[in-house]
Tab-separated table of C-alpha atoms in Angstrom:
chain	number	residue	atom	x	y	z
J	1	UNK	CA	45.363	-24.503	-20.864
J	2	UNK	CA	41.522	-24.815	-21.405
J	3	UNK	CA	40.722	-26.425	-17.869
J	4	UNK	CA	42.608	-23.511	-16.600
J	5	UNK	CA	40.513	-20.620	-18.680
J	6	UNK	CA	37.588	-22.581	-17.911
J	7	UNK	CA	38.580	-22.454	-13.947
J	8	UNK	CA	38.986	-18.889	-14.799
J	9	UNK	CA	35.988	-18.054	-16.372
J	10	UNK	CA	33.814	-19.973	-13.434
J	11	UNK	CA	35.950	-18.046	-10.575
J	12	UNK	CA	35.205	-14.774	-12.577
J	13	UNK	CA	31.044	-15.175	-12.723
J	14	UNK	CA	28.514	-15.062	-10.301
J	15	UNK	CA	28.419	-18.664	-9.757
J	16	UNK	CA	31.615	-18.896	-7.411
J	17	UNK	CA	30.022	-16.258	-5.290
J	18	UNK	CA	26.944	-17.769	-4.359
J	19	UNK	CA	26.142	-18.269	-0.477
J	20	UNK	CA	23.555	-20.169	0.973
J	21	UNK	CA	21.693	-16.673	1.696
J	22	UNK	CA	21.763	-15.310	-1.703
J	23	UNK	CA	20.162	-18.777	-3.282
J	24	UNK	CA	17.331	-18.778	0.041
J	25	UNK	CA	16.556	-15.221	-1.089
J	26	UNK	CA	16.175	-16.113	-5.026
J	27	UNK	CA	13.966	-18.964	-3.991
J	28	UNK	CA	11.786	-16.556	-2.537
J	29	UNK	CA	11.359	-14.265	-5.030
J	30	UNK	CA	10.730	-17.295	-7.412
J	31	UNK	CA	7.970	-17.983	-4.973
J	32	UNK	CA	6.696	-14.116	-5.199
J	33	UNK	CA	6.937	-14.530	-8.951
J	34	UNK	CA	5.201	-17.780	-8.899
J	35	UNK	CA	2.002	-15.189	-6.635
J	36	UNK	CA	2.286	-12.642	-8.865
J	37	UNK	CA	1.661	-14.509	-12.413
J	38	UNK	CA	0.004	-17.503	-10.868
J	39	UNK	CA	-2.169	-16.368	-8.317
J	40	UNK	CA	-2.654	-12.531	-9.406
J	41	UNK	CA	-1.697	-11.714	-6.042
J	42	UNK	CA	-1.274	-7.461	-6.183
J	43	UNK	CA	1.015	-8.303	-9.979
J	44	UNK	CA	1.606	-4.460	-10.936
J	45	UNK	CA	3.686	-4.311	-7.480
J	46	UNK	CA	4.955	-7.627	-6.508
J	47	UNK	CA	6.178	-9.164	-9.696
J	48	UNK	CA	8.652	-5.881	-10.242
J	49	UNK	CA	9.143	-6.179	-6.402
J	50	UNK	CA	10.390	-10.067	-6.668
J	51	UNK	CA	12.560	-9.385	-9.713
J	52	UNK	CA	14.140	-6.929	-8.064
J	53	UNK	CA	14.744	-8.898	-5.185
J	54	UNK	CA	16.227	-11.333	-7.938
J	55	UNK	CA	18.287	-9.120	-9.357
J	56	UNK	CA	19.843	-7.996	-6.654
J	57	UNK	CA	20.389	-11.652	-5.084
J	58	UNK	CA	22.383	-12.738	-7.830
J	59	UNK	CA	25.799	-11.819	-6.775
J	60	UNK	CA	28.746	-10.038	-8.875
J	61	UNK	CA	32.094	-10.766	-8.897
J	62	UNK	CA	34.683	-8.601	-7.583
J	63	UNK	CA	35.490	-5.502	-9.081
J	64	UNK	CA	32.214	-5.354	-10.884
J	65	UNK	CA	29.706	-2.519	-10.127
J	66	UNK	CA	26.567	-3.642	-8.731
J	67	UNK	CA	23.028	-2.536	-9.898
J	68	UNK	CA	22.853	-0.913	-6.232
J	69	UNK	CA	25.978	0.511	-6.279
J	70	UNK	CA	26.923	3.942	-5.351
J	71	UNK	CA	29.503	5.858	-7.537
J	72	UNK	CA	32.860	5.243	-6.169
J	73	UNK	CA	36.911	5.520	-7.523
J	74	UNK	CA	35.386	7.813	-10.599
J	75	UNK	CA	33.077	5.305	-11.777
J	76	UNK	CA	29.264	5.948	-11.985
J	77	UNK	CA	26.695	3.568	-9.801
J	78	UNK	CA	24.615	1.044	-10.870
J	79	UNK	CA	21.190	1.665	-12.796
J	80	UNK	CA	19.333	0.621	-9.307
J	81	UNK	CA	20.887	3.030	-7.419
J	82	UNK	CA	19.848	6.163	-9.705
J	83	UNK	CA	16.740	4.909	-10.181
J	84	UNK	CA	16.146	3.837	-6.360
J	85	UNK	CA	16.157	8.030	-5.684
J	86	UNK	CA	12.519	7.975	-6.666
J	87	UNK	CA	12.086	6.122	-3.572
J	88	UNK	CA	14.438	7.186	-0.939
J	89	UNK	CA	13.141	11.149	-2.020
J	90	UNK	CA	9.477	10.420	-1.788
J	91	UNK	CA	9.114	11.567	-5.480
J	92	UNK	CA	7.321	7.650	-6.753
J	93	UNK	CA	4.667	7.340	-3.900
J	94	UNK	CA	3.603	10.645	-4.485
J	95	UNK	CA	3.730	10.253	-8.362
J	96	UNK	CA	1.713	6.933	-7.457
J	97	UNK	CA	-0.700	8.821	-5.943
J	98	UNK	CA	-1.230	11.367	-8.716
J	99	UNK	CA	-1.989	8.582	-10.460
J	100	UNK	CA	-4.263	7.465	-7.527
J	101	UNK	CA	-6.314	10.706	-7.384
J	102	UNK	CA	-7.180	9.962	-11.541
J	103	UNK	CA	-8.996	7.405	-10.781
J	104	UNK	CA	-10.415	8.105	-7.388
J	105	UNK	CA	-14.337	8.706	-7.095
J	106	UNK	CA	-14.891	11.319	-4.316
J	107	UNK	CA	-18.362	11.671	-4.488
J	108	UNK	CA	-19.778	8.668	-2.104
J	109	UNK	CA	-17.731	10.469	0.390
J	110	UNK	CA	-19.028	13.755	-0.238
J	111	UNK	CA	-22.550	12.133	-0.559
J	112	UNK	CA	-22.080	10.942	2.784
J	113	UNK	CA	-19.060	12.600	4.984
J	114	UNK	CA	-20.096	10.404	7.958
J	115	UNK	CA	-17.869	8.032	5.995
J	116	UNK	CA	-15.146	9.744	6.942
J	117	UNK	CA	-15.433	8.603	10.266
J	118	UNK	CA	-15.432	4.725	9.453
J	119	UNK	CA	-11.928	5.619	7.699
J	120	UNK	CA	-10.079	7.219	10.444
J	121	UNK	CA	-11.494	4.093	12.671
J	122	UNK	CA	-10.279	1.821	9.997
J	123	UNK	CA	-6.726	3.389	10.745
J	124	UNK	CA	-6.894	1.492	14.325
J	125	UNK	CA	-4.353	-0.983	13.155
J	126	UNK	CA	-1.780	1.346	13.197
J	127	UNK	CA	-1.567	2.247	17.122
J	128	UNK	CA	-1.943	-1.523	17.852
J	129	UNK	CA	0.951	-2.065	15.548
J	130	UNK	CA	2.624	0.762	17.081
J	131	UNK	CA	2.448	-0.273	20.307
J	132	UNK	CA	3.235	-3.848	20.085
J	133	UNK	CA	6.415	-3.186	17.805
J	134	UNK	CA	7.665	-1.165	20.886
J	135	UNK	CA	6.748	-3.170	22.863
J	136	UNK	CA	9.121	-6.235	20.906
J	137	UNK	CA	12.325	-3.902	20.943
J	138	UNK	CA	11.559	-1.679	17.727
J	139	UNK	CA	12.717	2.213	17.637
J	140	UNK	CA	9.624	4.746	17.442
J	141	UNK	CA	10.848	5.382	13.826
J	142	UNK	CA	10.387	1.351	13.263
J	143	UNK	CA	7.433	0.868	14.894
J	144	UNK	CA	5.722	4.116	13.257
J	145	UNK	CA	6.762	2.654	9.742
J	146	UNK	CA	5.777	-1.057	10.714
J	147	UNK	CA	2.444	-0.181	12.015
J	148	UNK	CA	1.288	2.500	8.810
J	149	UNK	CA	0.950	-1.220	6.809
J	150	UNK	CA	-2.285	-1.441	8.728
J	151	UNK	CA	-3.151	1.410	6.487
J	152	UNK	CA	-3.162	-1.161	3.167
J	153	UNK	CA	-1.868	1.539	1.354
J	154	UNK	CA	1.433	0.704	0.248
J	155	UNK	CA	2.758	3.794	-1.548
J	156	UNK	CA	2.072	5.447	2.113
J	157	UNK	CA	3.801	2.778	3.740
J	158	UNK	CA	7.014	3.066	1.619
J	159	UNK	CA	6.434	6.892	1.109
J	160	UNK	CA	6.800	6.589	5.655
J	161	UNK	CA	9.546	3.917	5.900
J	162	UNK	CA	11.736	5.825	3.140
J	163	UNK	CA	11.913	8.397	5.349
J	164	UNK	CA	11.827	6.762	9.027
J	165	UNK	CA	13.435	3.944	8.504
J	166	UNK	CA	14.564	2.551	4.948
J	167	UNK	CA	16.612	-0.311	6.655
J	168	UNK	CA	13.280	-1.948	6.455
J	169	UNK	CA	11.645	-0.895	3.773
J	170	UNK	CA	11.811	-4.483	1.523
J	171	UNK	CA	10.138	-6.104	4.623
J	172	UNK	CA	7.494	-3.684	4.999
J	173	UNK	CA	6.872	-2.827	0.954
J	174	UNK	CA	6.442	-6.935	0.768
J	175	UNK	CA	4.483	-7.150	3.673
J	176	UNK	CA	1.942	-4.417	2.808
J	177	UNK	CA	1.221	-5.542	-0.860
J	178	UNK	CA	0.789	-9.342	0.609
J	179	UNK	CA	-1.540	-8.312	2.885
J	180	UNK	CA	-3.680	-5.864	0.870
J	181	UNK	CA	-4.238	-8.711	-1.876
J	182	UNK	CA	-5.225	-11.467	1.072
J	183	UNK	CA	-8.077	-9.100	1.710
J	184	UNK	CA	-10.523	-11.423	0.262
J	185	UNK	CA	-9.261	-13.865	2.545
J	186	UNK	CA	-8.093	-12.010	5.667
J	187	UNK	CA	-11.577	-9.684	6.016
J	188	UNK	CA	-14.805	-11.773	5.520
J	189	UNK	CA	-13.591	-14.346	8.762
J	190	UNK	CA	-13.400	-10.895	10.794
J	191	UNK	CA	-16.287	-9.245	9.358
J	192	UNK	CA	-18.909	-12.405	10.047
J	193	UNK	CA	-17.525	-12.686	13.949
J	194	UNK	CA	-18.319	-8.908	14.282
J	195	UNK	CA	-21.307	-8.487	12.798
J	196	UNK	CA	-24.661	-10.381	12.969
J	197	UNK	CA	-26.688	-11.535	10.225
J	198	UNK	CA	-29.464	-9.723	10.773
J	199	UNK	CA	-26.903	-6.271	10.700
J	200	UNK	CA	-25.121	-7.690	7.720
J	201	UNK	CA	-29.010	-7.521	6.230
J	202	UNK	CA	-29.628	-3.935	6.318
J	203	UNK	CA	-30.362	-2.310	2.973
J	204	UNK	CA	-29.130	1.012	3.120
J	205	UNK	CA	-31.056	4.041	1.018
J	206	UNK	CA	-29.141	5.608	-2.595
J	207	UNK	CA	-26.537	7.588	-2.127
J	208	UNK	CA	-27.595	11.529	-3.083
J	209	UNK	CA	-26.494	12.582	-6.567
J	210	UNK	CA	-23.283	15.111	-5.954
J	211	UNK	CA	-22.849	18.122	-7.718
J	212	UNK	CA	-20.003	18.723	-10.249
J	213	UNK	CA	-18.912	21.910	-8.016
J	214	UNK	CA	-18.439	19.968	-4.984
J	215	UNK	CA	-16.583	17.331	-6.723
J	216	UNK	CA	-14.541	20.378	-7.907
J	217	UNK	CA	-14.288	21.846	-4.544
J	218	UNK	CA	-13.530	18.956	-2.403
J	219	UNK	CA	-9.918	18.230	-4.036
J	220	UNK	CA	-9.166	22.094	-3.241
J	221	UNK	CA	-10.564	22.119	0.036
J	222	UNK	CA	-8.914	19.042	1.297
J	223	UNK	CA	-5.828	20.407	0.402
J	224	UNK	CA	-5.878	23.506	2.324
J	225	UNK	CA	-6.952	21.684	5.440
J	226	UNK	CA	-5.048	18.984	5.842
J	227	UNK	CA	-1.452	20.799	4.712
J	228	UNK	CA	-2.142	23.498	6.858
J	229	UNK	CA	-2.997	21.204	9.529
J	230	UNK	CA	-0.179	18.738	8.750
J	231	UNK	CA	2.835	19.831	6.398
J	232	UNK	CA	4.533	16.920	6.033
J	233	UNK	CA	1.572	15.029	4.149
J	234	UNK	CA	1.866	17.831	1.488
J	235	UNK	CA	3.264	15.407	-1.558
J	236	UNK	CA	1.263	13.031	-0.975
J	237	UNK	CA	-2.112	14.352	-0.019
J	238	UNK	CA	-1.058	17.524	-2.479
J	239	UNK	CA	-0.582	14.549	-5.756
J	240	UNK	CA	-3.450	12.895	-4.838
J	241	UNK	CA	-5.853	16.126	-4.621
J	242	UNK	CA	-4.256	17.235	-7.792
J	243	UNK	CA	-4.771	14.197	-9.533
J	244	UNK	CA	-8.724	14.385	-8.678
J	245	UNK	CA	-8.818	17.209	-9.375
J	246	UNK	CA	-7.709	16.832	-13.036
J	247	UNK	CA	-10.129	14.611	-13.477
J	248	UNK	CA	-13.369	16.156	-12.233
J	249	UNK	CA	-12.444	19.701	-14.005
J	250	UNK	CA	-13.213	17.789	-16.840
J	251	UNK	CA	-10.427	20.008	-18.747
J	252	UNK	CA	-7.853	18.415	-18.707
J	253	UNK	CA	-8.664	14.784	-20.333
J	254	UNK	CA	-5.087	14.611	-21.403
J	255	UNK	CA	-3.327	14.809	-18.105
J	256	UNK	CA	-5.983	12.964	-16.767
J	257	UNK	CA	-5.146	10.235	-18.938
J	258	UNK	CA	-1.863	10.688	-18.940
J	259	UNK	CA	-1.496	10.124	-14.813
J	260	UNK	CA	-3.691	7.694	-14.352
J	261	UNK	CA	-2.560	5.027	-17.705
J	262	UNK	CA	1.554	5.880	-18.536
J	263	UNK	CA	2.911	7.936	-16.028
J	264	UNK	CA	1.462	5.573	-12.654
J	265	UNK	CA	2.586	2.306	-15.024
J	266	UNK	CA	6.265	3.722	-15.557
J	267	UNK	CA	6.424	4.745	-11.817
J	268	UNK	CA	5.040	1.737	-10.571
J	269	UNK	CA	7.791	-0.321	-12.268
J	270	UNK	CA	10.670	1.862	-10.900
J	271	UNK	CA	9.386	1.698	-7.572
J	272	UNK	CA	8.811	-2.070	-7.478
J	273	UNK	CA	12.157	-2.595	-8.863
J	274	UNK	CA	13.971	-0.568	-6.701
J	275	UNK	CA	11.857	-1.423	-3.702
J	276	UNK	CA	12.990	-5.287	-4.260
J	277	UNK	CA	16.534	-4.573	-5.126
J	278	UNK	CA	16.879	-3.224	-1.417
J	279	UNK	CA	15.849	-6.631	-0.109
J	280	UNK	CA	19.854	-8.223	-0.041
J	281	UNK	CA	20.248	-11.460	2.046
J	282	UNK	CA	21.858	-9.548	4.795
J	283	UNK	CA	19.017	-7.241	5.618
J	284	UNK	CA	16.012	-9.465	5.093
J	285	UNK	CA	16.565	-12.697	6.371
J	286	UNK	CA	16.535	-11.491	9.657
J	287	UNK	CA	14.385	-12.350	12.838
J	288	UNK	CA	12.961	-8.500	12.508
J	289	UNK	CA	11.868	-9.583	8.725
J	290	UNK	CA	9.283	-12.666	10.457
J	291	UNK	CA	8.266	-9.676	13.152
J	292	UNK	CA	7.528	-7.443	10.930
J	293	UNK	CA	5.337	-10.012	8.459
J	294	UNK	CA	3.671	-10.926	12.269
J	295	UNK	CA	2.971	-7.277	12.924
J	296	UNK	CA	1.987	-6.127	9.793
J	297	UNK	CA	-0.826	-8.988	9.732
J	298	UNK	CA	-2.076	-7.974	13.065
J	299	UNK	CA	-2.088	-3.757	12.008
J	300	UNK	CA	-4.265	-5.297	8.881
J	301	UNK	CA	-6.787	-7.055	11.188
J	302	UNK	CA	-6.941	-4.650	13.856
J	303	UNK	CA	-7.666	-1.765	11.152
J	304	UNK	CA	-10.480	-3.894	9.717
J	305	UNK	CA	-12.156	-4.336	13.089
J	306	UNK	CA	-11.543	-0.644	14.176
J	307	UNK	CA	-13.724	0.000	10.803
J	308	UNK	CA	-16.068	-2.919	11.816
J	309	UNK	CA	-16.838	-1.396	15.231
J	310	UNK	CA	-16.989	2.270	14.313
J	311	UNK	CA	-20.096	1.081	12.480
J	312	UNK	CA	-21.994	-0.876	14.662
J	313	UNK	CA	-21.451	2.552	16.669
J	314	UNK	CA	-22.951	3.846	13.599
J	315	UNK	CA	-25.790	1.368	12.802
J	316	UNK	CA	-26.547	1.594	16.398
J	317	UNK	CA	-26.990	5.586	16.300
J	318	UNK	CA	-28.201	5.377	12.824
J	319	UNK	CA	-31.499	3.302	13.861
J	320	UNK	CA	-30.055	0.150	11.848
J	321	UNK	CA	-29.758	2.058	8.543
J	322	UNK	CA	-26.213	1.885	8.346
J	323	UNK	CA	-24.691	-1.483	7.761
J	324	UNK	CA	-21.649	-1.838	9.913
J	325	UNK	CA	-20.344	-4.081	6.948
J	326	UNK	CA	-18.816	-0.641	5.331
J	327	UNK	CA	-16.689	-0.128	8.035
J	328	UNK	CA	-14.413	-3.133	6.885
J	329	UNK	CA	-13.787	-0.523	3.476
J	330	UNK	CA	-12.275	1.926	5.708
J	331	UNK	CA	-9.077	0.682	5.114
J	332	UNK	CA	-7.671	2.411	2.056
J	333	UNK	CA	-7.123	-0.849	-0.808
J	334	UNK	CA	-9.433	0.759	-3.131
J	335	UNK	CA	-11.518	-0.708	-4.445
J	336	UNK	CA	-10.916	-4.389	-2.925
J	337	UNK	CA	-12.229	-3.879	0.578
J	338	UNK	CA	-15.399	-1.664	-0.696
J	339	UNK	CA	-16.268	-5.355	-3.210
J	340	UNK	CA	-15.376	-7.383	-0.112
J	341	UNK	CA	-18.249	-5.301	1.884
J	342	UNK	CA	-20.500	-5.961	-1.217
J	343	UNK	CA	-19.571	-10.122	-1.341
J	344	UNK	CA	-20.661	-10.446	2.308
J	345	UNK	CA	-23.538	-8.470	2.405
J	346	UNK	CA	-24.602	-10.076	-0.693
J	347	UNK	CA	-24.052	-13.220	0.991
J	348	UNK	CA	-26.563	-12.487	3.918
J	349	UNK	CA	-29.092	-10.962	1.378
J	350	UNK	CA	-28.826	-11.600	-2.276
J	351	UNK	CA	-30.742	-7.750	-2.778
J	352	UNK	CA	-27.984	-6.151	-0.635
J	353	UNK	CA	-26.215	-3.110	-3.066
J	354	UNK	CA	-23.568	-1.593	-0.886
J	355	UNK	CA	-20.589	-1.363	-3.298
J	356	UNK	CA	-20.950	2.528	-3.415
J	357	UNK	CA	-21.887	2.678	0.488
J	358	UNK	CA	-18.760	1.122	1.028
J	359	UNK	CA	-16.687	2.877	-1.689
J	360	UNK	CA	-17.268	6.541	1.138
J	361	UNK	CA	-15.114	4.579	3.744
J	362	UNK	CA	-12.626	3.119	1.084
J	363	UNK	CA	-11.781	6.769	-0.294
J	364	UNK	CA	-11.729	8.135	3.382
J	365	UNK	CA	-9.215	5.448	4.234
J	366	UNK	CA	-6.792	6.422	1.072
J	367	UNK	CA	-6.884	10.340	3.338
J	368	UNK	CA	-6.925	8.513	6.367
J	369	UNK	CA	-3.662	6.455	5.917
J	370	UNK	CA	-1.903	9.762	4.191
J	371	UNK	CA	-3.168	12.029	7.362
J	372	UNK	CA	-1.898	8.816	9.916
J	373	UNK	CA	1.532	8.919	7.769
J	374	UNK	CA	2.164	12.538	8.099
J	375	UNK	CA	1.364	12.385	12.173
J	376	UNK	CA	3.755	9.907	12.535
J	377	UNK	CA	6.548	11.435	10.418
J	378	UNK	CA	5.963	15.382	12.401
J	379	UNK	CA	6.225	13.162	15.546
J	380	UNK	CA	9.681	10.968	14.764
J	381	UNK	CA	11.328	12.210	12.112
């Protein structure tokens, strides 16, 4: 009688359900745990990202509702599969970049709009990847989604895939947050082979001071423009305007607060969550998952050496007074790329200042990548 409730109780748990799949796939969100606490590696995103994945690797027994679950017979879904709404809607990304526009710093950018220029080139990446995920057998949709992670901006990359092609979201949401926090490590090999020491040198002149109105009119203005010109990138370029917006009025401290401290925290762990819990055995241990981590590394590098060139082009018409090192910030991690600019040209000369140089590009890129999201969605959704 008690070996037989004991057999019960073990054919009734999650134990007898285990596969060979399901323990490779909590393995590796042990590992992404391990990256997250361990080695700091982007921890708001990928620790809630690899317990997710955990959670949703650890199987249920028959007849049990799982956290993914969709209502079904009567009964309601699983907390995952409410919560994962956030995401497949576009409402967290663009909450994330409410948040975002709180704590974003417009005014290198206005101080210097030729900036903007280093952040579109910065968004190079993401034709390469385009083309090349074609090229390997991927749908338009695919490739558009795969090839937006050479953005670095991964509420943009999930905000695209959600909507183009949320088979691969976990791949891609895992993929962009790796690469964005191996920018110290993926950007200064790139940025020495591009650049010579002598252009990594240059000392470029203080930024001018900006004006609270144009601070105040640059959110507003940038809205107009770029919804009229492109629709789709309304919620996110819309959130992230607003969210500047709130704080250069400088009345509405509160909200201000409020988006860029408990509201971008709370979202941040539902979308992380969620995002992992799509990652099942089935859909990510796939030869498209190792593609995809391929691709996304090569979007990443080509973006940083779209920036790189753009400003040589720059330096070059500039009469050496730009340093082509800025370009590398182009891609939108703010505000990891704009220190990397500042390491290396610190590096070449200990005087060198060109956090806030950089810091133009790095805020251009956060547009950039929104603007290169909402082409690709008008042309393939």
């Amino acid at each position: 009688m008690f070996i037989e409730a004991i057999q019960k109780l073990i054919q009734g748990s999650g134990f007898a359900a285990l596969t060979c799949q399901s323990v490779v796939m909590i393995v590796l969100s042990l590992v992404l745990i391990y990256f997250a606490i361990v080695k700091k590696f982007e921890p708001l995103l990928l620790l809630p990202i690899a317990f997710g994945m955990l959670l949703i690797n650890l199987p249920i027994p028959a007849g049990e509702i799982g956290l993914m679950d969709g209502p079904a017979n009567g009964q309601a879904g699983g907390l995952l599969y409410y919560l994962y709404q956030g995401v497949k809607l576009g409402i967290y990304p663009s909450l994330i970049f409410l948040g975002i526009g709180t704590m974003t710093d417009f005014g290198p950018l206005i101080a210097r709009p030729s900036s903007l220029f280093l952040g579109a080139g910065a968004q190079f990446g993401i034709v390469i990847a385009f083309i090349v995920a074609v090229a390997l057998g991927f749908t338009p949709q695919e490739a558009a989604s795969i090839g937006i992670i050479g953005g670095a901006d991964g509420p943009t990359a999930i905000y695209l895939t959600s909507k183009l092609a949320p088979d691969l979201l976990p791949s891609i949401a895992i993929a962009a947050y790796s690469y964005m926090a191996l920018i110290p490590l993926i950007q200064p090999p790139i940025m020495r082979a591009l650049t010579t020491k002598k252009e990594r040198e240059i000392k470029m002149t203080q930024l001018r001071e900006v004006s609270k109105l144009e601070k105040v009119c640059f959110p507003i203005m940038v809205t107009i423009l770029c919804i009229l010109l492109l629709p789709s990138v309304a919620p996110l370029i819309g959130m992230l305007m607003l969210g500047n917006l709130f704080k250069e009025s400088g009345v509405t401290e509160r909200l201000s607060s409020t988006a860029q401290n408990a509201l971008i925290n709370i979202v941040t762990i539902f979308l992380g969550v969620t995002v992992g819990a799509t990652a099942t055995a089935q859909q990510f241990l796939s030869p498209a998952t190792l593609k995809i981590i391929f691709l996304g590394l090569m979007a990443f590098c080509f973006s940083t050496i779209g920036g790189l060139l753009l400003g040589k082009l720059m330096c070059f018409l500039s009469g050496g007074k730009i340093n082509p090192l800025i370009g590398s910030a182009g891609v939108s991690a703010v505000p990891m790329a704009a220190r990397v600019a500042q390491v290396e040209g610190q590096k070449a000369n200990p005087g060198n200042y060109l956090l806030m140089h950089a810091m133009g590009p790095n805020v251009a890129g956060v547009i950039g990548s929104a603007v290169a999201a909402g082409i690709l969605l008008s042309l393939f959704r």
